[in-house]
N, C-alpha and C. Protein backbone atom coordinates (compact mmCIF):
# COMPACT_ATOMS: atom_id res chain seq x y z
N MET A 1 38.48 -41.90 -35.33
CA MET A 1 37.95 -42.23 -34.01
C MET A 1 37.12 -43.51 -34.08
N THR A 2 37.33 -44.38 -33.13
CA THR A 2 36.64 -45.68 -33.12
C THR A 2 35.15 -45.51 -32.88
N LYS A 3 34.38 -46.18 -33.75
CA LYS A 3 32.92 -46.16 -33.66
C LYS A 3 32.47 -47.61 -33.55
N VAL A 4 31.41 -47.87 -32.77
CA VAL A 4 30.86 -49.22 -32.66
C VAL A 4 29.67 -49.33 -33.60
N THR A 5 29.76 -50.28 -34.52
CA THR A 5 28.69 -50.51 -35.48
C THR A 5 28.16 -51.93 -35.28
N ALA A 6 26.98 -52.18 -35.77
CA ALA A 6 26.42 -53.53 -35.74
C ALA A 6 25.72 -53.77 -37.06
N GLY A 7 25.72 -55.01 -37.50
CA GLY A 7 25.06 -55.34 -38.75
C GLY A 7 24.61 -56.78 -38.77
N ILE A 8 23.49 -57.01 -39.49
CA ILE A 8 22.94 -58.36 -39.56
C ILE A 8 21.97 -58.41 -40.73
N THR A 9 21.70 -59.61 -41.23
CA THR A 9 20.74 -59.81 -42.31
C THR A 9 19.47 -60.42 -41.75
N THR A 10 18.33 -59.91 -42.21
CA THR A 10 17.03 -60.45 -41.80
C THR A 10 16.20 -60.80 -43.02
N SER A 11 15.19 -61.62 -42.80
CA SER A 11 14.18 -61.87 -43.81
C SER A 11 13.17 -60.72 -43.77
N LEU A 12 12.27 -60.67 -44.74
CA LEU A 12 11.23 -59.64 -44.74
C LEU A 12 10.38 -59.70 -43.49
N ASP A 13 10.21 -60.91 -42.93
CA ASP A 13 9.40 -61.04 -41.72
C ASP A 13 10.25 -61.00 -40.45
N GLY A 14 11.49 -60.51 -40.55
CA GLY A 14 12.27 -60.19 -39.36
C GLY A 14 13.11 -61.28 -38.73
N TYR A 15 13.32 -62.39 -39.45
CA TYR A 15 14.09 -63.49 -38.89
C TYR A 15 15.54 -63.45 -39.38
N ILE A 16 16.47 -63.72 -38.47
CA ILE A 16 17.89 -63.77 -38.84
C ILE A 16 18.35 -65.20 -39.10
N THR A 17 17.51 -66.18 -38.77
CA THR A 17 17.72 -67.58 -39.14
C THR A 17 16.35 -68.17 -39.44
N GLY A 18 16.37 -69.27 -40.16
CA GLY A 18 15.17 -70.07 -40.27
C GLY A 18 15.06 -70.97 -39.05
N PRO A 19 14.02 -71.81 -38.99
CA PRO A 19 13.91 -72.75 -37.87
C PRO A 19 15.07 -73.74 -37.86
N ASN A 20 15.34 -74.32 -36.70
CA ASN A 20 16.32 -75.40 -36.54
C ASN A 20 17.75 -74.99 -36.88
N ASP A 21 18.15 -73.79 -36.47
CA ASP A 21 19.53 -73.37 -36.70
C ASP A 21 20.46 -74.05 -35.71
N GLY A 22 21.72 -74.13 -36.06
CA GLY A 22 22.71 -74.73 -35.19
C GLY A 22 23.91 -75.18 -36.00
N PRO A 23 24.84 -75.90 -35.38
CA PRO A 23 26.01 -76.37 -36.11
C PRO A 23 25.64 -77.10 -37.40
N ARG A 24 26.37 -76.81 -38.45
CA ARG A 24 26.17 -77.33 -39.80
C ARG A 24 24.94 -76.75 -40.47
N ARG A 25 24.14 -76.00 -39.74
CA ARG A 25 22.96 -75.33 -40.30
C ARG A 25 22.81 -73.99 -39.58
N GLY A 26 23.88 -73.19 -39.64
CA GLY A 26 23.94 -71.96 -38.86
C GLY A 26 22.81 -70.98 -39.11
N LEU A 27 22.25 -71.01 -40.32
CA LEU A 27 21.15 -70.10 -40.64
C LEU A 27 19.79 -70.81 -40.64
N GLY A 28 19.75 -72.05 -40.19
CA GLY A 28 18.49 -72.78 -40.07
C GLY A 28 17.91 -73.23 -41.40
N ASP A 29 16.73 -73.82 -41.33
CA ASP A 29 16.06 -74.35 -42.53
C ASP A 29 15.71 -73.20 -43.48
N GLY A 30 16.23 -73.27 -44.68
CA GLY A 30 15.96 -72.23 -45.68
C GLY A 30 16.74 -70.95 -45.48
N GLY A 31 17.53 -70.89 -44.43
CA GLY A 31 18.23 -69.65 -44.09
C GLY A 31 19.36 -69.28 -45.02
N GLU A 32 19.82 -70.23 -45.85
CA GLU A 32 20.88 -69.90 -46.80
C GLU A 32 20.48 -68.69 -47.66
N ARG A 33 19.18 -68.59 -47.94
CA ARG A 33 18.69 -67.50 -48.80
C ARG A 33 18.99 -66.12 -48.21
N LEU A 34 19.16 -66.04 -46.89
CA LEU A 34 19.49 -64.77 -46.27
C LEU A 34 20.84 -64.24 -46.76
N HIS A 35 21.76 -65.15 -47.04
CA HIS A 35 23.12 -64.75 -47.40
C HIS A 35 23.46 -64.97 -48.87
N TYR A 36 22.46 -65.06 -49.73
CA TYR A 36 22.75 -65.10 -51.16
C TYR A 36 23.55 -63.86 -51.56
N TRP A 37 23.25 -62.72 -50.92
CA TRP A 37 23.94 -61.48 -51.28
C TRP A 37 25.43 -61.54 -50.97
N VAL A 38 25.81 -62.29 -49.94
CA VAL A 38 27.22 -62.39 -49.54
C VAL A 38 28.01 -63.20 -50.57
N PHE A 39 27.36 -64.21 -51.17
CA PHE A 39 28.05 -65.13 -52.06
C PHE A 39 27.66 -64.97 -53.52
N GLY A 40 26.96 -63.90 -53.85
CA GLY A 40 26.64 -63.63 -55.24
C GLY A 40 25.59 -64.53 -55.85
N GLY A 41 24.85 -65.26 -55.03
CA GLY A 41 23.79 -66.12 -55.54
C GLY A 41 23.55 -67.32 -54.65
N PRO A 42 22.72 -68.25 -55.14
CA PRO A 42 22.33 -69.40 -54.33
C PRO A 42 23.51 -70.28 -53.91
N TRP A 43 23.37 -70.84 -52.72
CA TRP A 43 24.32 -71.81 -52.17
C TRP A 43 23.54 -72.68 -51.19
N THR A 44 24.10 -73.80 -50.79
CA THR A 44 23.44 -74.68 -49.83
C THR A 44 24.45 -75.15 -48.79
N TYR A 45 23.93 -75.70 -47.71
CA TYR A 45 24.80 -76.25 -46.67
C TYR A 45 25.57 -77.46 -47.18
N GLU A 46 24.98 -78.18 -48.13
CA GLU A 46 25.60 -79.40 -48.63
C GLU A 46 26.83 -79.10 -49.49
N GLU A 47 26.90 -77.89 -50.03
CA GLU A 47 28.00 -77.53 -50.90
C GLU A 47 28.55 -76.18 -50.47
N GLU A 48 29.86 -76.09 -50.26
CA GLU A 48 30.47 -74.83 -49.82
C GLU A 48 30.17 -73.70 -50.81
N PRO A 49 29.86 -72.49 -50.32
CA PRO A 49 29.67 -71.37 -51.23
C PRO A 49 30.96 -71.09 -52.01
N ARG A 50 30.81 -70.84 -53.31
CA ARG A 50 31.99 -70.60 -54.15
C ARG A 50 32.00 -69.19 -54.71
N GLY A 51 30.86 -68.55 -54.74
CA GLY A 51 30.78 -67.22 -55.35
C GLY A 51 31.17 -66.12 -54.39
N GLU A 52 31.05 -64.90 -54.87
CA GLU A 52 31.33 -63.75 -54.02
C GLU A 52 30.39 -62.62 -54.38
N ALA A 53 30.30 -61.67 -53.48
CA ALA A 53 29.39 -60.54 -53.67
C ALA A 53 29.78 -59.73 -54.91
N THR A 54 28.76 -59.12 -55.51
CA THR A 54 28.98 -58.25 -56.66
C THR A 54 28.15 -56.98 -56.47
N GLY A 55 28.41 -55.97 -57.28
CA GLY A 55 27.61 -54.76 -57.30
C GLY A 55 27.51 -54.08 -55.94
N ALA A 56 26.28 -53.69 -55.57
CA ALA A 56 26.05 -52.99 -54.30
C ALA A 56 26.42 -53.85 -53.10
N ASP A 57 26.24 -55.17 -53.22
CA ASP A 57 26.60 -56.07 -52.12
C ASP A 57 28.11 -56.04 -51.87
N LYS A 58 28.88 -56.08 -52.95
CA LYS A 58 30.34 -56.00 -52.83
C LYS A 58 30.76 -54.64 -52.29
N GLN A 59 30.12 -53.59 -52.75
CA GLN A 59 30.43 -52.24 -52.25
C GLN A 59 30.26 -52.18 -50.74
N LEU A 60 29.13 -52.71 -50.26
CA LEU A 60 28.87 -52.70 -48.81
C LEU A 60 29.95 -53.48 -48.06
N LEU A 61 30.25 -54.70 -48.51
CA LEU A 61 31.24 -55.52 -47.83
C LEU A 61 32.63 -54.89 -47.88
N ASP A 62 33.02 -54.35 -49.04
CA ASP A 62 34.34 -53.74 -49.16
C ASP A 62 34.49 -52.53 -48.24
N GLU A 63 33.45 -51.69 -48.18
CA GLU A 63 33.51 -50.51 -47.32
C GLU A 63 33.55 -50.91 -45.85
N ALA A 64 32.74 -51.89 -45.48
CA ALA A 64 32.72 -52.34 -44.08
C ALA A 64 34.06 -52.95 -43.69
N THR A 65 34.62 -53.77 -44.58
CA THR A 65 35.91 -54.40 -44.30
C THR A 65 37.01 -53.37 -44.10
N ALA A 66 36.99 -52.33 -44.91
CA ALA A 66 38.02 -51.29 -44.81
C ALA A 66 37.90 -50.51 -43.50
N ARG A 67 36.69 -50.39 -42.96
CA ARG A 67 36.46 -49.59 -41.75
C ARG A 67 36.69 -50.35 -40.45
N VAL A 68 36.59 -51.69 -40.49
CA VAL A 68 36.57 -52.48 -39.26
C VAL A 68 37.98 -52.83 -38.79
N GLY A 69 38.22 -52.57 -37.49
CA GLY A 69 39.50 -52.91 -36.88
C GLY A 69 39.40 -54.03 -35.88
N ALA A 70 38.18 -54.38 -35.46
CA ALA A 70 37.95 -55.49 -34.52
C ALA A 70 36.49 -55.90 -34.62
N ALA A 71 36.22 -57.16 -34.31
CA ALA A 71 34.85 -57.68 -34.36
C ALA A 71 34.48 -58.31 -33.02
N VAL A 72 33.18 -58.28 -32.73
CA VAL A 72 32.63 -58.89 -31.52
C VAL A 72 31.47 -59.79 -31.95
N GLY A 73 31.49 -61.04 -31.49
CA GLY A 73 30.42 -61.97 -31.81
C GLY A 73 30.00 -62.74 -30.58
N GLY A 74 28.86 -63.38 -30.68
CA GLY A 74 28.34 -64.17 -29.56
C GLY A 74 28.78 -65.63 -29.63
N ARG A 75 28.74 -66.29 -28.50
CA ARG A 75 29.15 -67.69 -28.42
C ARG A 75 28.25 -68.59 -29.27
N ASN A 76 26.94 -68.31 -29.30
CA ASN A 76 26.05 -69.14 -30.10
C ASN A 76 26.37 -69.03 -31.59
N THR A 77 26.68 -67.81 -32.04
CA THR A 77 27.06 -67.61 -33.44
C THR A 77 28.36 -68.35 -33.73
N TYR A 78 29.30 -68.25 -32.84
CA TYR A 78 30.59 -68.94 -32.97
C TYR A 78 30.38 -70.45 -33.12
N GLU A 79 29.51 -71.00 -32.28
CA GLU A 79 29.27 -72.45 -32.33
C GLU A 79 28.45 -72.84 -33.56
N ALA A 80 27.46 -72.01 -33.93
CA ALA A 80 26.66 -72.32 -35.11
C ALA A 80 27.52 -72.30 -36.37
N ALA A 81 28.52 -71.42 -36.39
CA ALA A 81 29.44 -71.34 -37.53
C ALA A 81 30.58 -72.36 -37.42
N GLU A 82 30.48 -73.23 -36.41
CA GLU A 82 31.51 -74.24 -36.15
C GLU A 82 32.90 -73.61 -36.10
N ALA A 83 32.95 -72.47 -35.39
CA ALA A 83 34.20 -71.73 -35.16
C ALA A 83 34.91 -71.38 -36.47
N TRP A 84 34.13 -71.27 -37.54
CA TRP A 84 34.68 -70.93 -38.85
C TRP A 84 35.87 -71.84 -39.20
N GLY A 85 35.70 -73.11 -38.86
CA GLY A 85 36.75 -74.08 -39.17
C GLY A 85 37.97 -73.95 -38.29
N GLY A 86 37.84 -73.22 -37.18
CA GLY A 86 38.96 -73.06 -36.26
C GLY A 86 39.88 -71.91 -36.59
N HIS A 87 39.46 -71.04 -37.52
CA HIS A 87 40.29 -69.90 -37.91
C HIS A 87 39.45 -68.64 -38.02
N ASN A 88 39.92 -67.56 -37.45
CA ASN A 88 39.26 -66.26 -37.53
C ASN A 88 39.11 -65.86 -39.00
N PRO A 89 37.87 -65.71 -39.49
CA PRO A 89 37.68 -65.41 -40.91
C PRO A 89 37.80 -63.93 -41.26
N PHE A 90 37.94 -63.07 -40.26
CA PHE A 90 37.83 -61.64 -40.52
C PHE A 90 39.15 -60.90 -40.64
N GLY A 91 40.25 -61.52 -40.23
CA GLY A 91 41.54 -60.86 -40.37
C GLY A 91 41.76 -59.69 -39.43
N VAL A 92 40.89 -59.52 -38.45
CA VAL A 92 41.05 -58.50 -37.41
C VAL A 92 40.81 -59.18 -36.07
N PRO A 93 41.26 -58.59 -34.96
CA PRO A 93 40.98 -59.20 -33.65
C PRO A 93 39.48 -59.48 -33.49
N PHE A 94 39.16 -60.68 -33.03
CA PHE A 94 37.77 -61.14 -32.96
C PHE A 94 37.49 -61.60 -31.54
N PHE A 95 36.55 -60.93 -30.88
CA PHE A 95 36.22 -61.18 -29.48
C PHE A 95 34.88 -61.90 -29.40
N ILE A 96 34.87 -63.04 -28.71
CA ILE A 96 33.66 -63.84 -28.56
C ILE A 96 33.15 -63.68 -27.13
N VAL A 97 31.90 -63.20 -27.01
CA VAL A 97 31.29 -63.01 -25.70
C VAL A 97 30.76 -64.36 -25.21
N THR A 98 31.22 -64.78 -24.03
CA THR A 98 30.85 -66.09 -23.50
C THR A 98 30.93 -66.07 -21.98
N HIS A 99 30.16 -66.95 -21.36
CA HIS A 99 30.27 -67.13 -19.90
C HIS A 99 31.34 -68.16 -19.56
N ARG A 100 31.96 -68.74 -20.59
CA ARG A 100 33.00 -69.75 -20.36
C ARG A 100 34.27 -69.35 -21.12
N PRO A 101 34.93 -68.26 -20.68
CA PRO A 101 36.13 -67.83 -21.40
C PRO A 101 37.26 -68.85 -21.35
N GLN A 102 37.21 -69.76 -20.40
CA GLN A 102 38.26 -70.78 -20.29
C GLN A 102 38.21 -71.76 -21.46
N ASP A 103 37.13 -71.74 -22.25
CA ASP A 103 37.01 -72.65 -23.40
C ASP A 103 37.73 -72.14 -24.64
N ALA A 104 38.37 -70.99 -24.55
CA ALA A 104 39.00 -70.38 -25.73
C ALA A 104 39.99 -71.34 -26.39
N PRO A 105 39.91 -71.46 -27.73
CA PRO A 105 40.88 -72.29 -28.42
C PRO A 105 42.24 -71.60 -28.47
N GLN A 106 43.29 -72.37 -28.58
CA GLN A 106 44.64 -71.82 -28.66
C GLN A 106 44.97 -71.47 -30.10
N ASP A 107 45.54 -70.30 -30.31
CA ASP A 107 46.09 -69.90 -31.61
C ASP A 107 45.08 -69.98 -32.76
N ALA A 108 43.83 -69.65 -32.52
CA ALA A 108 42.84 -69.66 -33.60
C ALA A 108 42.41 -68.25 -33.99
N GLY A 109 42.93 -67.25 -33.29
CA GLY A 109 42.58 -65.88 -33.64
C GLY A 109 41.32 -65.37 -32.96
N PHE A 110 40.83 -66.08 -31.95
CA PHE A 110 39.65 -65.65 -31.20
C PHE A 110 40.05 -65.36 -29.77
N THR A 111 39.46 -64.32 -29.18
CA THR A 111 39.65 -64.03 -27.76
C THR A 111 38.29 -64.18 -27.10
N PHE A 112 38.18 -65.10 -26.16
CA PHE A 112 36.94 -65.31 -25.43
C PHE A 112 36.90 -64.35 -24.24
N VAL A 113 35.78 -63.64 -24.09
CA VAL A 113 35.66 -62.62 -23.06
C VAL A 113 34.35 -62.83 -22.31
N ASP A 114 34.40 -62.73 -20.99
CA ASP A 114 33.22 -62.89 -20.14
C ASP A 114 32.51 -61.56 -20.00
N GLY A 115 31.55 -61.29 -20.87
CA GLY A 115 30.74 -60.08 -20.77
C GLY A 115 30.89 -59.15 -21.95
N LEU A 116 29.76 -58.61 -22.39
CA LEU A 116 29.73 -57.72 -23.55
C LEU A 116 30.52 -56.44 -23.32
N ASP A 117 30.34 -55.78 -22.16
CA ASP A 117 31.04 -54.52 -21.91
C ASP A 117 32.56 -54.70 -22.00
N GLU A 118 33.06 -55.78 -21.43
CA GLU A 118 34.50 -56.04 -21.48
C GLU A 118 34.96 -56.36 -22.90
N ALA A 119 34.14 -57.10 -23.65
CA ALA A 119 34.48 -57.43 -25.04
C ALA A 119 34.56 -56.15 -25.88
N ILE A 120 33.59 -55.25 -25.70
CA ILE A 120 33.60 -53.98 -26.45
C ILE A 120 34.83 -53.17 -26.06
N ALA A 121 35.16 -53.12 -24.78
CA ALA A 121 36.32 -52.35 -24.32
C ALA A 121 37.60 -52.90 -24.93
N GLN A 122 37.76 -54.22 -24.93
CA GLN A 122 38.96 -54.82 -25.51
C GLN A 122 39.00 -54.62 -27.02
N ALA A 123 37.84 -54.71 -27.66
CA ALA A 123 37.78 -54.52 -29.11
C ALA A 123 38.13 -53.09 -29.49
N ARG A 124 37.65 -52.12 -28.71
CA ARG A 124 37.99 -50.71 -28.97
C ARG A 124 39.50 -50.50 -28.92
N GLU A 125 40.11 -51.09 -27.92
CA GLU A 125 41.56 -50.95 -27.76
C GLU A 125 42.30 -51.62 -28.92
N ALA A 126 41.80 -52.77 -29.35
CA ALA A 126 42.48 -53.53 -30.41
C ALA A 126 42.23 -52.96 -31.81
N ALA A 127 41.18 -52.14 -31.96
CA ALA A 127 40.76 -51.69 -33.29
C ALA A 127 41.72 -50.68 -33.92
N GLY A 128 42.60 -50.09 -33.14
CA GLY A 128 43.58 -49.16 -33.69
C GLY A 128 42.97 -47.95 -34.37
N GLY A 129 41.88 -47.42 -33.79
CA GLY A 129 41.23 -46.25 -34.35
C GLY A 129 40.16 -46.57 -35.38
N LYS A 130 40.10 -47.81 -35.86
CA LYS A 130 39.05 -48.21 -36.79
C LYS A 130 37.79 -48.60 -36.01
N ASP A 131 36.75 -49.00 -36.74
CA ASP A 131 35.48 -49.34 -36.13
C ASP A 131 35.51 -50.71 -35.45
N VAL A 132 34.65 -50.87 -34.46
CA VAL A 132 34.36 -52.16 -33.85
C VAL A 132 33.03 -52.62 -34.44
N PHE A 133 33.00 -53.84 -34.96
CA PHE A 133 31.79 -54.37 -35.59
C PHE A 133 31.19 -55.46 -34.72
N VAL A 134 29.95 -55.26 -34.26
CA VAL A 134 29.21 -56.28 -33.51
C VAL A 134 28.40 -57.05 -34.53
N MET A 135 28.76 -58.33 -34.71
CA MET A 135 28.18 -59.10 -35.80
C MET A 135 27.03 -60.02 -35.38
N GLY A 136 26.72 -60.07 -34.12
CA GLY A 136 25.59 -60.89 -33.72
C GLY A 136 26.02 -62.14 -32.98
N GLY A 137 25.04 -62.91 -32.70
CA GLY A 137 23.67 -62.95 -33.17
C GLY A 137 22.79 -61.82 -32.66
N ALA A 138 21.51 -62.05 -32.90
CA ALA A 138 20.50 -61.04 -32.61
C ALA A 138 20.51 -60.63 -31.14
N ASP A 139 20.62 -61.61 -30.25
CA ASP A 139 20.60 -61.29 -28.82
C ASP A 139 21.77 -60.37 -28.44
N LEU A 140 22.94 -60.64 -29.01
CA LEU A 140 24.11 -59.81 -28.71
C LEU A 140 23.91 -58.39 -29.25
N ILE A 141 23.36 -58.28 -30.44
CA ILE A 141 23.10 -56.94 -31.00
C ILE A 141 22.07 -56.20 -30.15
N ARG A 142 21.02 -56.89 -29.71
CA ARG A 142 20.04 -56.24 -28.83
C ARG A 142 20.68 -55.78 -27.53
N GLN A 143 21.55 -56.62 -26.94
CA GLN A 143 22.25 -56.23 -25.71
C GLN A 143 23.12 -55.00 -25.95
N ALA A 144 23.83 -54.98 -27.07
CA ALA A 144 24.73 -53.87 -27.38
C ALA A 144 23.94 -52.58 -27.61
N LEU A 145 22.78 -52.69 -28.25
CA LEU A 145 21.91 -51.51 -28.43
C LEU A 145 21.39 -51.02 -27.08
N ARG A 146 20.92 -51.96 -26.25
CA ARG A 146 20.36 -51.61 -24.94
C ARG A 146 21.40 -50.96 -24.05
N ALA A 147 22.66 -51.41 -24.16
CA ALA A 147 23.73 -50.88 -23.32
C ALA A 147 24.28 -49.55 -23.85
N GLY A 148 23.81 -49.13 -25.02
CA GLY A 148 24.25 -47.85 -25.58
C GLY A 148 25.58 -47.91 -26.31
N HIS A 149 26.05 -49.10 -26.65
CA HIS A 149 27.33 -49.22 -27.35
C HIS A 149 27.23 -48.89 -28.83
N VAL A 150 26.13 -49.29 -29.48
CA VAL A 150 26.03 -49.21 -30.94
C VAL A 150 25.72 -47.79 -31.40
N GLU A 151 26.57 -47.29 -32.31
CA GLU A 151 26.38 -45.96 -32.87
C GLU A 151 25.75 -46.01 -34.26
N GLU A 152 26.02 -47.08 -35.00
CA GLU A 152 25.41 -47.28 -36.32
C GLU A 152 24.92 -48.72 -36.43
N LEU A 153 23.74 -48.89 -37.02
CA LEU A 153 23.13 -50.20 -37.21
C LEU A 153 22.84 -50.38 -38.69
N SER A 154 23.34 -51.48 -39.25
CA SER A 154 23.06 -51.80 -40.65
C SER A 154 22.23 -53.08 -40.70
N ILE A 155 21.13 -53.02 -41.42
CA ILE A 155 20.27 -54.19 -41.57
C ILE A 155 20.16 -54.48 -43.06
N SER A 156 20.52 -55.69 -43.44
CA SER A 156 20.34 -56.15 -44.82
C SER A 156 19.09 -57.00 -44.84
N ILE A 157 18.13 -56.62 -45.67
CA ILE A 157 16.86 -57.34 -45.74
C ILE A 157 16.83 -58.17 -47.01
N ALA A 158 16.82 -59.49 -46.82
CA ALA A 158 16.77 -60.41 -47.96
C ALA A 158 15.33 -60.58 -48.40
N PRO A 159 15.09 -60.69 -49.71
CA PRO A 159 13.71 -60.82 -50.21
C PRO A 159 13.18 -62.24 -50.04
N VAL A 160 12.98 -62.62 -48.80
CA VAL A 160 12.50 -63.95 -48.46
C VAL A 160 11.66 -63.87 -47.20
N VAL A 161 10.65 -64.71 -47.12
CA VAL A 161 9.84 -64.84 -45.90
C VAL A 161 10.14 -66.22 -45.33
N LEU A 162 10.68 -66.27 -44.12
CA LEU A 162 11.06 -67.55 -43.51
C LEU A 162 9.96 -68.15 -42.64
N GLY A 163 9.09 -67.33 -42.08
CA GLY A 163 7.96 -67.83 -41.31
C GLY A 163 8.28 -68.36 -39.93
N GLY A 164 9.55 -68.38 -39.56
CA GLY A 164 9.95 -68.86 -38.24
C GLY A 164 11.46 -68.83 -38.13
N GLY A 165 11.94 -69.04 -36.92
CA GLY A 165 13.37 -68.99 -36.65
C GLY A 165 13.66 -68.03 -35.52
N LYS A 166 14.81 -67.38 -35.57
CA LYS A 166 15.18 -66.39 -34.55
C LYS A 166 14.97 -65.00 -35.12
N ARG A 167 14.32 -64.15 -34.33
CA ARG A 167 14.05 -62.77 -34.76
C ARG A 167 15.17 -61.84 -34.32
N LEU A 168 15.35 -60.78 -35.11
CA LEU A 168 16.28 -59.74 -34.70
C LEU A 168 15.76 -59.03 -33.46
N PHE A 169 14.50 -58.64 -33.50
CA PHE A 169 13.88 -57.98 -32.34
C PHE A 169 12.77 -58.86 -31.81
N ALA A 170 12.81 -59.13 -30.52
CA ALA A 170 11.85 -60.04 -29.89
C ALA A 170 10.46 -59.44 -29.88
N ASP A 171 9.46 -60.30 -30.01
CA ASP A 171 8.06 -59.86 -30.01
C ASP A 171 7.66 -59.19 -28.71
N ASP A 172 8.25 -59.64 -27.59
CA ASP A 172 7.83 -59.13 -26.29
C ASP A 172 8.68 -57.93 -25.83
N SER A 173 9.53 -57.42 -26.71
CA SER A 173 10.37 -56.30 -26.33
C SER A 173 9.55 -55.02 -26.26
N ASN A 174 9.76 -54.25 -25.20
CA ASN A 174 9.07 -52.96 -25.09
C ASN A 174 10.07 -51.81 -25.23
N GLU A 175 11.25 -52.14 -25.80
CA GLU A 175 12.28 -51.13 -25.96
C GLU A 175 11.99 -50.26 -27.17
N THR A 176 12.38 -49.01 -27.08
CA THR A 176 12.27 -48.09 -28.20
C THR A 176 13.68 -47.66 -28.58
N ILE A 177 14.00 -47.80 -29.85
CA ILE A 177 15.32 -47.41 -30.35
C ILE A 177 15.10 -46.35 -31.41
N GLY A 178 15.73 -45.19 -31.23
CA GLY A 178 15.63 -44.14 -32.22
C GLY A 178 16.67 -44.34 -33.31
N LEU A 179 16.24 -44.28 -34.57
CA LEU A 179 17.15 -44.49 -35.69
C LEU A 179 17.01 -43.34 -36.68
N GLU A 180 18.15 -42.92 -37.22
CA GLU A 180 18.17 -41.86 -38.23
C GLU A 180 18.77 -42.46 -39.50
N HIS A 181 18.03 -42.39 -40.59
CA HIS A 181 18.46 -43.02 -41.85
C HIS A 181 19.76 -42.40 -42.36
N LEU A 182 20.71 -43.27 -42.72
CA LEU A 182 21.98 -42.81 -43.28
C LEU A 182 22.12 -43.15 -44.75
N ARG A 183 21.78 -44.39 -45.12
CA ARG A 183 22.04 -44.81 -46.50
C ARG A 183 21.23 -46.04 -46.86
N LEU A 184 20.97 -46.18 -48.16
CA LEU A 184 20.28 -47.36 -48.67
C LEU A 184 21.01 -47.83 -49.93
N LEU A 185 21.32 -49.12 -49.98
CA LEU A 185 21.89 -49.76 -51.16
C LEU A 185 20.99 -50.95 -51.51
N GLN A 186 20.83 -51.21 -52.81
CA GLN A 186 19.96 -52.31 -53.21
C GLN A 186 20.65 -53.20 -54.23
N SER A 187 20.31 -54.48 -54.16
CA SER A 187 20.75 -55.45 -55.14
C SER A 187 19.61 -56.44 -55.33
N PRO A 188 19.73 -57.36 -56.28
CA PRO A 188 18.68 -58.38 -56.41
C PRO A 188 18.54 -59.27 -55.18
N PHE A 189 19.61 -59.35 -54.37
CA PHE A 189 19.61 -60.28 -53.24
C PHE A 189 19.33 -59.64 -51.89
N ALA A 190 19.39 -58.31 -51.78
CA ALA A 190 19.17 -57.66 -50.48
C ALA A 190 19.00 -56.16 -50.64
N THR A 191 18.30 -55.59 -49.67
CA THR A 191 18.24 -54.14 -49.49
C THR A 191 19.00 -53.83 -48.22
N HIS A 192 20.05 -53.03 -48.34
CA HIS A 192 20.92 -52.72 -47.22
C HIS A 192 20.60 -51.32 -46.71
N ILE A 193 20.19 -51.23 -45.44
CA ILE A 193 19.83 -49.94 -44.85
C ILE A 193 20.73 -49.67 -43.65
N SER A 194 21.34 -48.49 -43.64
CA SER A 194 22.19 -48.10 -42.51
C SER A 194 21.53 -46.97 -41.77
N TYR A 195 21.62 -47.04 -40.43
CA TYR A 195 21.01 -46.06 -39.54
C TYR A 195 22.03 -45.55 -38.52
N ARG A 196 21.89 -44.32 -38.13
CA ARG A 196 22.58 -43.81 -36.95
C ARG A 196 21.66 -44.07 -35.77
N VAL A 197 22.19 -44.59 -34.68
CA VAL A 197 21.38 -44.82 -33.48
C VAL A 197 21.29 -43.52 -32.73
N VAL A 198 20.07 -43.07 -32.48
CA VAL A 198 19.83 -41.79 -31.82
C VAL A 198 19.61 -42.04 -30.33
N ARG A 199 20.40 -41.40 -29.50
CA ARG A 199 20.28 -41.58 -28.05
C ARG A 199 19.17 -40.69 -27.50
């Protein structure tokens, strides 16, 4: 049965990017450290990452990849990642939430959808019984949680303090989200915590 999950990496102080994020610097100043776990160690914007996840990090990625049948991302994430070079990097249907669906590229493996609810609906249909993964950014994950779409939330906490950037949860939010602990995995580069979202 299709389940909607969401996942993102944060710093210890709750940031999903450092300051000055955007194209060619998708994770902002110093933000590369957030994704050391994805690439098995240090990397920089100036040099393409060459490594890959190992140990608990690889276990998490392998399990998530096997479960996911469709992905949903935000337009800002799409642009900050420079459209992943014009090719869907996930190998599953990938829906981009945008107010400008007419901007969709041709034959790049992305479907632009006007609105989160419609993107989730299309992703559920495309997932073929597997999970739908909401990959962010933070605003999209917050919207998906608020709308009641997300059933499981995974947060990878990198051992870094960024001191600024974009937060996963806004300081002025008065929302309460109930979470039930499911699992914890640890590596030198991140602590991965999975929660069931309690309605």
